[in-house]
Amino acid sequence: MRVGVLALQGAFIEHQKILRQLGIETRQVRLPEHLDDIDALIIPGGESTTIRKLAKTYDLIEPLREFAEHKPVWGTCAGMIALAKDIGGEEPIVGAMNITVNRNAFGRQIDSFEADLMFEVLGDVPFHAIFIRAPIVTAIAGDVVVLSRLSDGRIVAVREGHLLATAFHPELTNDTRLHQYFLDIIAGQG
Amino acid sequence: MSTNGVTQHNGQGETGTEMVKRGLAQMLKGGVIMDVVTPEHAKIAEDAGAAAVMALERVPADIRAQGGVARMSDPDMIEGIINAVSIPVMAKARIGHFVEAQILEALGVDYIDESEVLTPADEDHHINKHKFKVPFVCGCRNLGEALRRIAEGAAMIRTKGEAGTGDIVEAVRHARAVNGEIRRLSSMDEDELFTYAKNIQAPYSLVKETAELGRLPVVNFAAGGVATPADAALMMQLGVDGVFVGSGIFKSSNPAKRAKAIVEAVTHYENPEILVKVSRNLGEAMVGINVSTMPESDKIAGRGW
């Protein structure tokens, strides 16, 4: 199994480190041909406008869309924005998931925070999540399943079949359970 | 991790922690942070793919040319830039001027650069950055300086270079110094680390952490002298996490095109074919000042202690 990490900008090395810890071969994806021999893709945290510009300039948008149609993709933070079909007026980036996302939903950097989240799919131990200028899911449609919410009920983790999106950054902590969950989706066991 | 009591509960979780301060810098990695002086500049930078902008009144080249005391920018001007873009906005405070930092924090900037480009306000003390919820980036010329700033609470480091010159030589010197020292750490035993920490005037705990990680414990960008896509890719190949461009963009003849080219060069820094493509027809680069013929008193990298 080989998992690609979109490496246009952002925290791609952090994702690669965790994947390697789990014994998974990784590849940095910067150009369309880098998608050819990978089984799944992670779109990391970063600046979504930067990732959009670079993906557009290097003709990655359409190949990413096709990839997401039949192969597992996980977006974290900016990656969640990239996967959403509705990002509030602006043109979607990859636009593969039936979710509506509000960018920078919590305000500016001083409002960034960390919190413990409960995930039914991860059992009883909470997942410590880092939210940095994070987006939020404001609406879901189609077959989207909510995996976790903040204590006030706002949605921060969703899955739609082979697509996964989290508003926070599992790549910044040492908890590998969400990466393992994504690997289980790839293996068809999730 | 030390938080010195600035963390608060926002109803969902803890704000102002070391993790969220350092985390924003991690999201900027592989990106370009551009100096801008107007909301129009900020839009050009965002459209070119900048990962963040640095709002300031004069770019370093103009601060050099015009002289005088360089201070924090007018809050009104910074706010205009905050309202113009969705990417993070940074702003500069003078070294040691913690009230300028308080003002910038209250204004809602996403990162504060405690910067040698402005005229220092304190010749002995840097800002105690642990007291702030907003994260700080600070300049360094070597490992000791980087770790002293991290000890004071910096959540991100940039090598200083020599701002406003368009000459990459000092940025290269500082990046090589930091990375060379980190490589030397990896060959030292514990006894040697104690002495090394003392010699470079850095806390032992941070020296040890750096030795174990094989890199700085926070994100490290290059700054000071980047003028071309090749300069930016050079710094990336020397091992920095991203690049600040100050005067290099808006002092050139075609800022929008050069900005986009530098963004692409940072992403594709190891791809010579793309570097050829993005380096073509950019128009005149900033004129620049040769650092080697510059009087010592004109250099600003020496500010900070």
CSV table of N, CA, C and O in Angstrom, one decimal, chain A residues 7-14 17 28 30-31 44-47 49-50 53-54 57-58 77 103-104 106-116 128 130-133 150-154 169 171-173, chain B residues 10-21 23-24 26-31 46-52 82 86-89 105 107-110 133-135 260 263-264 267-269 271 274 277-278:
chain,number,residue,atom,x,y,z
A,7,ALA,N,1.6,17.7,-1.6
A,7,ALA,CA,2.8,18.4,-1.0
A,7,ALA,C,3.0,19.8,-1.7
A,7,ALA,O,4.1,20.3,-1.9
A,8,LEU,N,1.8,20.5,-2.0
A,8,LEU,CA,1.9,21.8,-2.6
A,8,LEU,C,2.4,22.8,-1.6
A,8,LEU,O,3.2,23.7,-1.9
A,9,GLN,N,1.8,22.7,-0.4
A,9,GLN,CA,2.1,23.6,0.7
A,9,GLN,C,1.5,23.1,2.0
A,9,GLN,O,0.4,22.4,1.9
A,10,GLY,N,2.1,23.3,3.1
A,10,GLY,CA,1.4,23.0,4.4
A,10,GLY,C,2.2,21.9,5.1
A,10,GLY,O,3.4,21.7,4.9
A,11,ALA,N,1.4,21.2,6.0
A,11,ALA,CA,2.0,20.2,6.9
A,11,ALA,C,2.1,18.8,6.4
A,11,ALA,O,1.6,17.8,7.0
A,12,PHE,N,2.7,18.7,5.2
A,12,PHE,CA,2.7,17.3,4.5
A,12,PHE,C,3.7,16.4,5.1
A,12,PHE,O,3.5,15.2,5.3
A,13,ILE,N,4.8,16.9,5.6
A,13,ILE,CA,5.9,16.1,6.2
A,13,ILE,C,5.4,15.4,7.5
A,13,ILE,O,5.7,14.3,7.8
A,14,GLU,N,4.5,16.2,8.2
A,14,GLU,CA,4.0,15.6,9.5
A,14,GLU,C,3.1,14.4,9.2
A,14,GLU,O,3.2,13.4,10.0
A,17,LYS,N,5.4,11.4,8.3
A,17,LYS,CA,6.0,10.9,9.5
A,17,LYS,C,5.1,9.8,10.2
A,17,LYS,O,5.6,8.8,10.5
A,28,GLN,N,5.2,12.2,-2.0
A,28,GLN,CA,4.7,13.5,-2.1
A,28,GLN,C,4.1,13.8,-3.5
A,28,GLN,O,4.7,13.4,-4.5
A,30,ARG,N,3.0,16.5,-6.1
A,30,ARG,CA,3.0,17.9,-6.6
A,30,ARG,C,2.5,18.1,-8.0
A,30,ARG,O,2.2,19.2,-8.4
A,31,LEU,N,2.5,17.0,-8.8
A,31,LEU,CA,2.1,17.1,-10.2
A,31,LEU,C,1.2,16.0,-10.5
A,31,LEU,O,1.2,15.0,-9.8
A,44,PRO,N,-3.3,17.8,3.2
A,44,PRO,CA,-2.9,18.2,4.6
A,44,PRO,C,-3.4,19.6,4.9
A,44,PRO,O,-4.0,20.3,4.1
A,45,GLY,N,-3.2,20.0,6.2
A,45,GLY,CA,-3.4,21.3,6.6
A,45,GLY,C,-2.4,22.3,5.9
A,45,GLY,O,-1.3,21.9,5.6
A,46,GLY,N,-2.8,23.5,5.7
A,46,GLY,CA,-2.0,24.5,5.0
A,46,GLY,C,-2.9,25.7,4.8
A,46,GLY,O,-3.9,25.8,5.4
A,47,GLU,N,-2.6,26.5,3.8
A,47,GLU,CA,-3.5,27.6,3.4
A,47,GLU,C,-4.3,27.2,2.2
A,47,GLU,O,-3.7,26.9,1.1
A,49,THR,N,-6.1,28.7,0.1
A,49,THR,CA,-6.0,29.6,-1.1
A,49,THR,C,-4.7,29.3,-1.8
A,49,THR,O,-4.7,29.2,-3.1
A,50,THR,N,-3.6,29.1,-1.1
A,50,THR,CA,-2.3,28.7,-1.7
A,50,THR,C,-2.4,27.4,-2.4
A,50,THR,O,-2.0,27.2,-3.5
A,53,LYS,N,-4.4,27.7,-5.6
A,53,LYS,CA,-3.6,28.3,-6.7
A,53,LYS,C,-2.6,27.4,-7.4
A,53,LYS,O,-2.5,27.3,-8.6
A,54,LEU,N,-1.9,26.7,-6.5
A,54,LEU,CA,-0.8,25.8,-7.0
A,54,LEU,C,-1.4,24.6,-7.7
A,54,LEU,O,-0.9,24.1,-8.7
A,57,THR,N,-2.6,26.0,-11.2
A,57,THR,CA,-1.5,26.3,-12.1
A,57,THR,C,-0.9,25.0,-12.7
A,57,THR,O,-0.4,25.0,-13.8
A,58,TYR,N,-0.8,23.9,-11.8
A,58,TYR,CA,-0.2,22.7,-12.3
A,58,TYR,C,-1.2,21.6,-12.7
A,58,TYR,O,-0.9,20.4,-12.7
A,77,CYS,N,-8.3,19.9,7.8
A,77,CYS,CA,-8.3,21.4,7.9
A,77,CYS,C,-8.5,22.0,6.4
A,77,CYS,O,-9.5,21.9,5.9
A,103,ARG,N,-15.2,28.4,6.3
A,103,ARG,CA,-13.7,28.6,6.5
A,103,ARG,C,-13.5,29.5,7.7
A,103,ARG,O,-14.3,30.4,7.9
A,104,ASN,N,-12.4,29.3,8.4
A,104,ASN,CA,-12.0,30.2,9.5
A,104,ASN,C,-13.2,30.4,10.4
A,104,ASN,O,-13.5,31.6,10.8
A,106,PHE,N,-13.8,29.9,13.5
A,106,PHE,CA,-13.6,30.3,14.9
A,106,PHE,C,-13.0,31.6,15.1
A,106,PHE,O,-12.8,32.1,16.2
A,107,GLY,N,-12.7,32.3,14.0
A,107,GLY,CA,-12.1,33.7,14.1
A,107,GLY,C,-10.6,33.6,13.8
A,107,GLY,O,-10.2,32.9,12.9
A,108,ARG,N,-9.8,34.5,14.5
A,108,ARG,CA,-8.4,34.6,14.1
A,108,ARG,C,-7.5,33.6,14.9
A,108,ARG,O,-8.0,32.8,15.7
A,109,GLN,N,-6.2,33.7,14.7
A,109,GLN,CA,-5.3,32.8,15.4
A,109,GLN,C,-5.4,32.7,16.9
A,109,GLN,O,-5.4,31.6,17.5
A,110,ILE,N,-5.7,33.9,17.6
A,110,ILE,CA,-5.8,33.8,19.0
A,110,ILE,C,-7.0,33.0,19.5
A,110,ILE,O,-7.1,32.6,20.6
A,111,ASP,N,-7.9,32.7,18.5
A,111,ASP,CA,-9.0,31.8,18.9
A,111,ASP,C,-8.8,30.3,18.6
A,111,ASP,O,-9.6,29.5,18.8
A,112,SER,N,-7.6,30.0,18.0
A,112,SER,CA,-7.2,28.6,17.8
A,112,SER,C,-7.2,27.9,19.1
A,112,SER,O,-6.8,28.5,20.1
A,113,PHE,N,-7.5,26.6,19.1
A,113,PHE,CA,-7.6,25.9,20.4
A,113,PHE,C,-7.4,24.4,20.3
A,113,PHE,O,-7.3,23.9,19.2
A,114,GLU,N,-7.2,23.8,21.4
A,114,GLU,CA,-7.1,22.3,21.4
A,114,GLU,C,-8.2,21.8,22.3
A,114,GLU,O,-8.6,22.4,23.3
A,115,ALA,N,-8.8,20.6,22.0
A,115,ALA,CA,-9.9,20.1,22.7
A,115,ALA,C,-10.0,18.5,22.5
A,115,ALA,O,-9.5,18.0,21.5
A,116,ASP,N,-10.6,17.9,23.5
A,116,ASP,CA,-10.7,16.4,23.4
A,116,ASP,C,-12.1,16.1,22.7
A,116,ASP,O,-13.1,16.7,23.0
A,128,HIS,N,-7.3,13.9,21.2
A,128,HIS,CA,-6.9,15.2,21.5
A,128,HIS,C,-6.7,16.0,20.2
A,128,HIS,O,-5.8,15.6,19.4
A,130,ILE,N,-6.2,19.4,17.6
A,130,ILE,CA,-5.7,20.8,17.5
A,130,ILE,C,-6.4,21.5,16.4
A,130,ILE,O,-6.4,21.1,15.2
A,131,PHE,N,-7.1,22.6,16.7
A,131,PHE,CA,-7.8,23.4,15.8
A,131,PHE,C,-7.1,24.7,15.5
A,131,PHE,O,-6.9,25.5,16.4
A,132,ILE,N,-6.6,24.9,14.3
A,132,ILE,CA,-5.9,26.1,13.9
A,132,ILE,C,-6.6,26.9,12.8
A,132,ILE,O,-6.6,26.4,11.7
A,133,ARG,N,-7.1,28.0,13.1
A,133,ARG,CA,-7.9,28.8,12.2
A,133,ARG,C,-8.8,27.8,11.4
A,133,ARG,O,-8.8,27.8,10.2
A,150,LEU,N,-18.0,18.9,18.3
A,150,LEU,CA,-17.5,19.7,19.5
A,150,LEU,C,-18.6,19.5,20.5
A,150,LEU,O,-19.7,19.1,20.2
A,151,SER,N,-18.3,20.0,21.8
A,151,SER,CA,-19.3,19.8,22.9
A,151,SER,C,-20.6,20.6,22.6
A,151,SER,O,-21.6,20.3,23.1
A,152,ASP,N,-20.5,21.7,21.7
A,152,ASP,CA,-21.7,22.4,21.4
A,152,ASP,C,-22.4,21.9,20.2
A,152,ASP,O,-23.4,22.5,19.7
A,153,GLY,N,-22.0,20.7,19.7
A,153,GLY,CA,-22.7,20.1,18.6
A,153,GLY,C,-22.2,20.3,17.2
A,153,GLY,O,-22.6,19.7,16.3
A,154,ARG,N,-21.3,21.3,17.1
A,154,ARG,CA,-20.8,21.6,15.7
A,154,ARG,C,-20.0,20.4,15.2
A,154,ARG,O,-19.1,19.8,15.9
A,169,HIS,N,-6.2,18.8,13.2
A,169,HIS,CA,-4.9,18.4,12.7
A,169,HIS,C,-4.3,17.1,13.4
A,169,HIS,O,-3.5,17.3,14.3
A,171,GLU,N,-2.2,15.3,12.4
A,171,GLU,CA,-0.8,15.2,12.0
A,171,GLU,C,0.1,15.9,13.0
A,171,GLU,O,1.3,15.8,13.0
A,172,LEU,N,-0.5,16.7,13.9
A,172,LEU,CA,0.3,17.5,14.9
A,172,LEU,C,0.4,16.8,16.2
A,172,LEU,O,1.1,17.3,17.1
A,173,THR,N,-0.3,15.7,16.4
A,173,THR,CA,-0.2,15.0,17.7
A,173,THR,C,0.4,13.6,17.5
A,173,THR,O,0.7,13.2,16.4
B,10,ASN,N,-12.3,28.5,25.8
B,10,ASN,CA,-13.2,29.3,24.9
B,10,ASN,C,-14.6,28.6,24.8
B,10,ASN,O,-15.3,28.9,23.9
B,11,GLY,N,-14.9,27.7,25.7
B,11,GLY,CA,-16.1,27.0,25.6
B,11,GLY,C,-16.0,25.7,24.9
B,11,GLY,O,-16.7,24.7,25.2
B,12,GLN,N,-15.0,25.5,24.1
B,12,GLN,CA,-14.7,24.3,23.4
B,12,GLN,C,-13.4,23.6,23.9
B,12,GLN,O,-13.3,22.4,24.0
B,13,GLY,N,-12.4,24.5,24.2
B,13,GLY,CA,-11.1,23.9,24.6
B,13,GLY,C,-10.2,25.0,25.0
B,13,GLY,O,-10.6,26.2,25.2
B,14,GLU,N,-8.9,24.7,25.0
B,14,GLU,CA,-7.9,25.7,25.5
B,14,GLU,C,-7.3,26.5,24.3
B,14,GLU,O,-6.9,25.9,23.3
B,15,THR,N,-7.3,27.8,24.5
B,15,THR,CA,-6.6,28.7,23.4
B,15,THR,C,-5.3,29.2,23.9
B,15,THR,O,-5.0,29.1,25.1
B,16,GLY,N,-4.4,29.6,23.0
B,16,GLY,CA,-3.2,30.3,23.4
B,16,GLY,C,-2.1,29.3,23.9
B,16,GLY,O,-1.1,29.7,24.5
B,17,THR,N,-2.3,28.0,23.6
B,17,THR,CA,-1.3,27.0,24.0
B,17,THR,C,-0.1,27.0,23.1
B,17,THR,O,-0.1,27.5,22.0
B,18,GLU,N,1.1,26.4,23.6
B,18,GLU,CA,2.3,26.3,22.7
B,18,GLU,C,1.9,25.6,21.5
B,18,GLU,O,2.4,25.9,20.4
B,19,MET,N,1.1,24.5,21.6
B,19,MET,CA,0.8,23.7,20.5
B,19,MET,C,0.1,24.4,19.4
B,19,MET,O,0.4,24.3,18.2
B,20,VAL,N,-0.9,25.3,19.7
B,20,VAL,CA,-1.6,26.0,18.7
B,20,VAL,C,-0.8,27.1,18.1
B,20,VAL,O,-0.9,27.5,17.0
B,21,LYS,N,0.1,27.7,19.0
B,21,LYS,CA,1.0,28.8,18.5
B,21,LYS,C,2.0,28.2,17.5
B,21,LYS,O,2.2,28.8,16.4
B,23,GLY,N,1.7,25.4,16.0
B,23,GLY,CA,0.9,24.7,14.9
B,23,GLY,C,0.6,25.6,13.7
B,23,GLY,O,0.7,25.1,12.6
B,24,LEU,N,0.3,26.9,13.9
B,24,LEU,CA,0.0,27.7,12.8
B,24,LEU,C,1.3,27.8,11.9
B,24,LEU,O,1.2,27.8,10.7
B,26,GLN,N,3.4,25.6,11.5
B,26,GLN,CA,3.5,24.3,10.7
B,26,GLN,C,2.6,24.3,9.5
B,26,GLN,O,2.9,23.8,8.4
B,27,MET,N,1.5,25.1,9.6
B,27,MET,CA,0.5,25.2,8.4
B,27,MET,C,1.1,26.1,7.4
B,27,MET,O,0.6,26.1,6.2
B,28,LEU,N,2.1,26.9,7.7
B,28,LEU,CA,2.7,27.9,6.7
B,28,LEU,C,3.8,27.2,6.0
B,28,LEU,O,4.3,27.8,5.0
B,29,LYS,N,4.3,26.0,6.4
B,29,LYS,CA,5.4,25.4,5.8
B,29,LYS,C,5.3,25.2,4.3
B,29,LYS,O,4.2,25.0,3.8
B,30,GLY,N,6.4,25.3,3.6
B,30,GLY,CA,6.4,25.1,2.2
B,30,GLY,C,5.7,26.3,1.5
B,30,GLY,O,5.3,26.2,0.3
B,31,GLY,N,5.6,27.4,2.2
B,31,GLY,CA,4.9,28.6,1.7
B,31,GLY,C,5.8,29.8,1.7
B,31,GLY,O,6.9,29.8,2.2
B,46,GLU,N,-2.0,37.5,-2.0
B,46,GLU,CA,-2.9,36.4,-1.8
B,46,GLU,C,-3.2,35.7,-3.2
B,46,GLU,O,-3.2,34.5,-3.3
B,47,ASP,N,-3.4,36.5,-4.2
B,47,ASP,CA,-3.7,36.0,-5.5
B,47,ASP,C,-2.6,35.2,-6.1
B,47,ASP,O,-2.7,34.3,-6.9
B,48,ALA,N,-1.3,35.6,-5.7
B,48,ALA,CA,-0.2,34.9,-6.2
B,48,ALA,C,0.1,33.6,-5.4
B,48,ALA,O,0.9,32.8,-5.8
B,49,GLY,N,-0.7,33.4,-4.3
B,49,GLY,CA,-0.5,32.1,-3.6
B,49,GLY,C,0.3,32.3,-2.3
B,49,GLY,O,0.8,31.3,-1.7
B,50,ALA,N,0.5,33.5,-1.8
B,50,ALA,CA,1.2,33.7,-0.5
B,50,ALA,C,0.5,32.9,0.6
B,50,ALA,O,-0.7,32.9,0.6
B,51,ALA,N,1.3,32.3,1.5
B,51,ALA,CA,0.7,31.5,2.6
B,51,ALA,C,0.3,32.5,3.7
B,51,ALA,O,-0.6,32.2,4.6
B,52,ALA,N,0.9,33.7,3.8
B,52,ALA,CA,0.6,34.7,4.7
B,52,ALA,C,1.2,36.0,4.2
B,52,ALA,O,2.0,36.0,3.3
B,82,ILE,N,-5.9,43.2,7.2
B,82,ILE,CA,-6.6,42.1,7.7
B,82,ILE,C,-7.9,41.9,7.0
B,82,ILE,O,-8.3,40.8,6.7
B,86,SER,N,-8.0,36.6,3.3
B,86,SER,CA,-8.4,35.5,4.2
B,86,SER,C,-7.2,34.8,4.7
B,86,SER,O,-7.3,34.0,5.7
B,87,ILE,N,-6.0,35.0,4.2
B,87,ILE,CA,-4.8,34.3,4.7
B,87,ILE,C,-4.3,35.0,6.0
B,87,ILE,O,-4.7,36.1,6.2
B,88,PRO,N,-3.5,34.3,6.8
B,88,PRO,CA,-3.0,34.9,8.0
B,88,PRO,C,-2.3,36.2,7.8
B,88,PRO,O,-1.6,36.4,6.8
B,89,VAL,N,-2.4,37.2,8.7
B,89,VAL,CA,-1.7,38.4,8.6
B,89,VAL,C,-0.8,38.6,9.8
B,89,VAL,O,-1.2,38.4,11.0
B,105,GLU,N,-1.6,42.3,19.3
B,105,GLU,CA,-2.5,41.2,19.8
B,105,GLU,C,-3.9,41.6,19.9
B,105,GLU,O,-4.8,40.9,19.4
B,107,LEU,N,-5.4,43.9,18.3
B,107,LEU,CA,-5.8,44.2,16.9
B,107,LEU,C,-6.3,42.9,16.2
B,107,LEU,O,-7.0,43.0,15.2
B,108,GLY,N,-5.8,41.8,16.7
B,108,GLY,CA,-6.2,40.5,16.0
B,108,GLY,C,-5.2,40.0,15.0
B,108,GLY,O,-5.6,39.2,14.1
B,109,VAL,N,-3.9,40.5,15.0
B,109,VAL,CA,-3.0,39.9,14.0
B,109,VAL,C,-2.8,38.4,14.3
B,109,VAL,O,-2.9,38.0,15.5
B,110,ASP,N,-2.4,37.6,13.3
B,110,ASP,CA,-2.3,36.2,13.6
B,110,ASP,C,-0.9,35.8,14.0
B,110,ASP,O,-0.7,34.7,14.6
B,133,LYS,N,-1.0,35.4,23.9
B,133,LYS,CA,-1.8,34.3,23.3
B,133,LYS,C,-1.4,34.2,21.8
B,133,LYS,O,-1.6,33.2,21.2
B,134,VAL,N,-1.1,35.4,21.2
B,134,VAL,CA,-0.7,35.4,19.8
B,134,VAL,C,0.7,34.9,19.7
B,134,VAL,O,1.6,35.1,20.6
B,135,PRO,N,1.0,34.1,18.7
B,135,PRO,CA,2.3,33.5,18.5
B,135,PRO,C,3.3,34.6,17.9
B,135,PRO,O,2.9,35.5,17.3
B,260,LYS,N,4.1,35.2,-7.8
B,260,LYS,CA,3.6,33.9,-8.2
B,260,LYS,C,4.8,32.9,-8.5
B,260,LYS,O,4.8,31.8,-8.1
B,263,VAL,N,6.4,31.7,-5.3
B,263,VAL,CA,5.5,30.7,-4.6
B,263,VAL,C,5.7,29.3,-5.3
B,263,VAL,O,5.9,28.3,-4.6
B,264,GLU,N,5.7,29.3,-6.6
B,264,GLU,CA,5.9,28.1,-7.4
B,264,GLU,C,7.3,27.5,-7.1
B,264,GLU,O,7.5,26.3,-7.0
B,267,THR,N,7.4,25.6,-3.8
B,267,THR,CA,6.8,24.3,-3.9
B,267,THR,C,7.6,23.3,-4.7
B,267,THR,O,7.8,22.1,-4.3
B,268,HIS,N,8.1,23.7,-5.8
B,268,HIS,CA,8.9,22.8,-6.7
B,268,HIS,C,10.4,23.1,-6.7
B,268,HIS,O,11.1,23.1,-7.7
B,269,TYR,N,10.9,23.3,-5.4
B,269,TYR,CA,12.3,23.7,-5.3
B,269,TYR,C,13.3,22.7,-5.7
B,269,TYR,O,14.4,23.0,-5.9
B,271,ASN,N,12.8,20.8,-8.5
B,271,ASN,CA,12.5,20.5,-9.9
B,271,ASN,C,13.0,21.5,-10.9
B,271,ASN,O,12.4,22.6,-11.1
B,274,ILE,N,10.9,23.1,-13.7
B,274,ILE,CA,9.9,24.1,-13.3
B,274,ILE,C,10.6,25.4,-12.9
B,274,ILE,O,10.1,26.5,-13.2
B,277,LYS,N,11.2,27.4,-15.9
B,277,LYS,CA,10.0,28.0,-16.4
B,277,LYS,C,9.6,29.3,-15.6
B,277,LYS,O,9.3,30.3,-16.2
B,278,VAL,N,9.6,29.1,-14.3
B,278,VAL,CA,9.2,30.3,-13.5
B,278,VAL,C,10.2,31.4,-13.4
B,278,VAL,O,9.8,32.5,-13.0
